[in-house]
PDB file of C-alpha atoms in Angstrom:
ATOM      1  CA  ALA N 122     103.165 128.719 149.429  1.00  0.00           C
ATOM      2  CA  THR N 123     106.093 129.709 151.614  1.00  0.00           C
ATOM      3  CA  ALA N 124     106.398 133.394 152.482  1.00  0.00           C
ATOM      4  CA  LYS N 125     109.438 135.116 151.007  1.00  0.00           C
ATOM      5  CA  ALA N 126     111.082 138.056 152.702  1.00  0.00           C
ATOM      6  CA  PRO N 127     112.960 140.833 151.012  1.00  0.00           C
ATOM      7  CA  PRO N 128     116.699 140.022 151.254  1.00  0.00           C
ATOM      8  CA  ALA N 129     117.419 142.967 153.580  1.00  0.00           C
ATOM      9  CA  LEU N 130     114.658 141.923 156.008  1.00  0.00           C
ATOM     10  CA  GLY N 131     115.852 138.318 155.992  1.00  0.00           C
ATOM     11  CA  LYS N 132     119.401 139.400 156.853  1.00  0.00           C
ATOM     12  CA  MET N 133     118.119 141.698 159.603  1.00  0.00           C
ATOM     13  CA  LEU N 134     116.060 138.911 161.206  1.00  0.00           C
ATOM     14  CA  GLU N 135     118.935 136.447 160.879  1.00  0.00           C
ATOM     15  CA  ALA N 136     121.258 138.961 162.550  1.00  0.00           C
ATOM     16  CA  TYR N 137     118.793 139.216 165.450  1.00  0.00           C
ATOM     17  CA  ILE N 138     117.664 135.599 165.900  1.00  0.00           C
ATOM     18  CA  THR N 139     121.006 133.802 165.423  1.00  0.00           C
ATOM     19  CA  PRO N 140     122.689 135.402 168.490  1.00  0.00           C
ATOM     20  CA  LEU N 141     119.506 134.804 170.503  1.00  0.00           C
ATOM     21  CA  LEU N 142     119.483 131.090 169.646  1.00  0.00           C
ATOM     22  CA  MET N 143     123.253 130.872 170.160  1.00  0.00           C
ATOM     23  CA  SER N 144     122.923 132.257 173.697  1.00  0.00           C
ATOM     24  CA  TYR N 145     120.815 129.231 174.644  1.00  0.00           C
ATOM     25  CA  VAL N 146     122.449 126.507 172.568  1.00  0.00           C
ATOM     26  CA  GLU N 147     126.116 127.344 173.176  1.00  0.00           C
ATOM     27  CA  LYS N 148     125.652 127.102 176.952  1.00  0.00           C
ATOM     28  CA  TYR N 149     125.339 123.309 176.678  1.00  0.00           C
ATOM     29  CA  ILE N 150     126.838 122.437 173.263  1.00  0.00           C
ATOM     30  CA  LYS N 151     130.589 122.399 172.483  1.00  0.00           C
ATOM     31  CA  ASN N 152     132.121 123.907 169.352  1.00  0.00           C
ATOM     32  CA  ILE N 153     128.973 125.438 167.884  1.00  0.00           C
ATOM     33  CA  THR N 154     129.113 128.581 165.735  1.00  0.00           C
ATOM     34  CA  PRO N 155     126.434 130.862 164.303  1.00  0.00           C
ATOM     35  CA  ALA N 156     127.111 129.340 160.862  1.00  0.00           C
ATOM     36  CA  ASP N 157     126.107 125.947 162.284  1.00  0.00           C
ATOM     37  CA  LEU N 158     122.597 127.214 162.897  1.00  0.00           C
ATOM     38  CA  ASN N 159     122.100 127.813 159.156  1.00  0.00           C
ATOM     39  CA  LEU N 160     118.629 129.227 159.619  1.00  0.00           C
ATOM     40  CA  SER N 161     116.120 128.524 156.924  1.00  0.00           C
ATOM     41  CA  LEU N 162     114.455 131.774 157.880  1.00  0.00           C
ATOM     42  CA  TRP N 163     111.133 131.452 156.205  1.00  0.00           C
ATOM     43  CA  GLY N 164     110.925 127.697 156.470  1.00  0.00           C
ATOM     44  CA  GLY N 165     111.710 128.266 160.131  1.00  0.00           C
ATOM     45  CA  ASP N 166     113.640 125.064 160.765  1.00  0.00           C
ATOM     46  CA  VAL N 167     117.143 124.376 162.049  1.00  0.00           C
ATOM     47  CA  VAL N 168     118.456 120.824 162.477  1.00  0.00           C
ATOM     48  CA  LEU N 169     121.754 120.135 164.249  1.00  0.00           C
ATOM     49  CA  LYS N 170     123.147 116.600 164.527  1.00  0.00           C
ATOM     50  CA  ASN N 171     125.722 114.740 166.601  1.00  0.00           C
ATOM     51  CA  LEU N 172     126.424 117.524 169.102  1.00  0.00           C
ATOM     52  CA  GLU N 173     128.911 117.136 171.945  1.00  0.00           C
ATOM     53  CA  MET N 174     127.652 118.422 175.299  1.00  0.00           C
ATOM     54  CA  LYS N 175     129.533 120.790 177.658  1.00  0.00           C
ATOM     55  CA  LEU N 176     129.867 118.538 180.686  1.00  0.00           C
ATOM     56  CA  ASP N 177     130.866 121.277 183.140  1.00  0.00           C
ATOM     57  CA  ALA N 178     127.665 123.245 182.398  1.00  0.00           C
ATOM     58  CA  LEU N 179     125.539 120.137 182.964  1.00  0.00           C
ATOM     59  CA  THR N 180     127.279 119.341 186.250  1.00  0.00           C
ATOM     60  CA  GLN N 181     126.898 122.914 187.488  1.00  0.00           C
ATOM     61  CA  ASP N 182     123.274 123.484 186.408  1.00  0.00           C
ATOM     62  CA  LEU N 183     121.853 120.083 187.359  1.00  0.00           C
ATOM     63  CA  ASN N 184     123.707 119.786 190.693  1.00  0.00           C
ATOM     64  CA  LEU N 185     123.321 115.990 190.819  1.00  0.00           C
ATOM     65  CA  PRO N 186     125.536 113.571 192.756  1.00  0.00           C
ATOM     66  CA  LEU N 187     126.935 112.435 189.392  1.00  0.00           C
ATOM     67  CA  THR N 188     129.964 113.161 187.251  1.00  0.00           C
ATOM     68  CA  PHE N 189     129.303 113.368 183.515  1.00  0.00           C
ATOM     69  CA  LEU N 190     132.019 111.537 181.591  1.00  0.00           C
ATOM     70  CA  SER N 191     130.591 112.206 178.131  1.00  0.00           C
ATOM     71  CA  GLY N 192     127.412 113.544 176.584  1.00  0.00           C
ATOM     72  CA  ARG N 193     126.019 113.811 173.082  1.00  0.00           C
ATOM     73  CA  VAL N 194     122.783 115.040 171.478  1.00  0.00           C
ATOM     74  CA  HIS N 195     121.984 112.982 168.402  1.00  0.00           C
ATOM     75  CA  GLU N 196     119.608 115.578 166.915  1.00  0.00           C
ATOM     76  CA  LEU N 197     118.372 119.034 167.928  1.00  0.00           C
ATOM     77  CA  GLN N 198     115.558 120.634 165.916  1.00  0.00           C
ATOM     78  CA  ILE N 199     114.418 124.243 166.273  1.00  0.00           C
ATOM     79  CA  HIS N 200     111.174 125.331 164.579  1.00  0.00           C
ATOM     80  CA  ILE N 201     110.376 129.056 164.334  1.00  0.00           C
ATOM     81  CA  PRO N 202     106.813 129.840 163.140  1.00  0.00           C
ATOM     82  CA  TRP N 203     107.695 133.182 161.507  1.00  0.00           C
ATOM     83  CA  THR N 204     104.264 133.944 160.136  1.00  0.00           C
ATOM     84  CA  SER N 205     102.550 133.413 163.514  1.00  0.00           C
ATOM     85  CA  LEU N 206     105.136 134.232 166.192  1.00  0.00           C
ATOM     86  CA  GLY N 207     102.517 136.019 168.296  1.00  0.00           C
ATOM     87  CA  SER N 208     100.244 132.995 168.528  1.00  0.00           C
ATOM     88  CA  GLU N 209     102.492 129.932 168.124  1.00  0.00           C
ATOM     89  CA  PRO N 210     105.536 128.928 170.186  1.00  0.00           C
ATOM     90  CA  VAL N 211     109.074 128.338 169.012  1.00  0.00           C
ATOM     91  CA  VAL N 212     109.488 124.550 169.352  1.00  0.00           C
ATOM     92  CA  ILE N 213     112.790 122.925 170.304  1.00  0.00           C
ATOM     93  CA  THR N 214     112.920 119.142 169.949  1.00  0.00           C
ATOM     94  CA  VAL N 215     115.775 117.021 171.246  1.00  0.00           C
ATOM     95  CA  ASN N 216     116.029 113.561 169.698  1.00  0.00           C
ATOM     96  CA  THR N 217     118.114 111.268 171.888  1.00  0.00           C
ATOM     97  CA  ILE N 218     120.589 112.477 174.480  1.00  0.00           C
ATOM     98  CA  GLU N 219     123.287 109.993 175.417  1.00  0.00           C
ATOM     99  CA  PHE N 220     125.385 110.303 178.588  1.00  0.00           C
ATOM    100  CA  ALA N 221     128.108 108.320 180.304  1.00  0.00           C
ATOM    101  CA  ILE N 222     128.062 109.075 184.046  1.00  0.00           C
ATOM    102  CA  THR N 223     129.560 107.933 187.318  1.00  0.00           C
ATOM    103  CA  SER N 224     128.639 108.674 190.935  1.00  0.00           C
ATOM    104  CA  ARG N 225     130.681 111.281 192.801  1.00  0.00           C
TER     105      ARG N 225
END
C-alpha cells in the first residue's frame, strides 16, 4: 500500500522539494517551470520528456573545446523514496541525451 499524507503535509513538502529540484534542473533545462515537475509526492516519481538543454550552461560548466549547437534530453526521471529518505538515495535517471556540436 502507498503511504498517504495529510493534504497540509503534502503541500508543505511540495513547497519545499519543488524549488530544491528546480534549482538543479533549471540550470541545464530551458523553459521549465515548477508545474512541469508535477510531483507525485508519495509515489515519489517525476518524469519529464523532450527537454531542450541550455547550451550556454553546458559550454561554461564543461569547458570543452566544443560549441554546442543543440541539445535535448529525451527523458529525465526523478525518484524520491519518501518513506526511507534517511537510508535510500534520491535517484535521477537520464534516458538519452542528444547533442549537435562543432569544434571551436
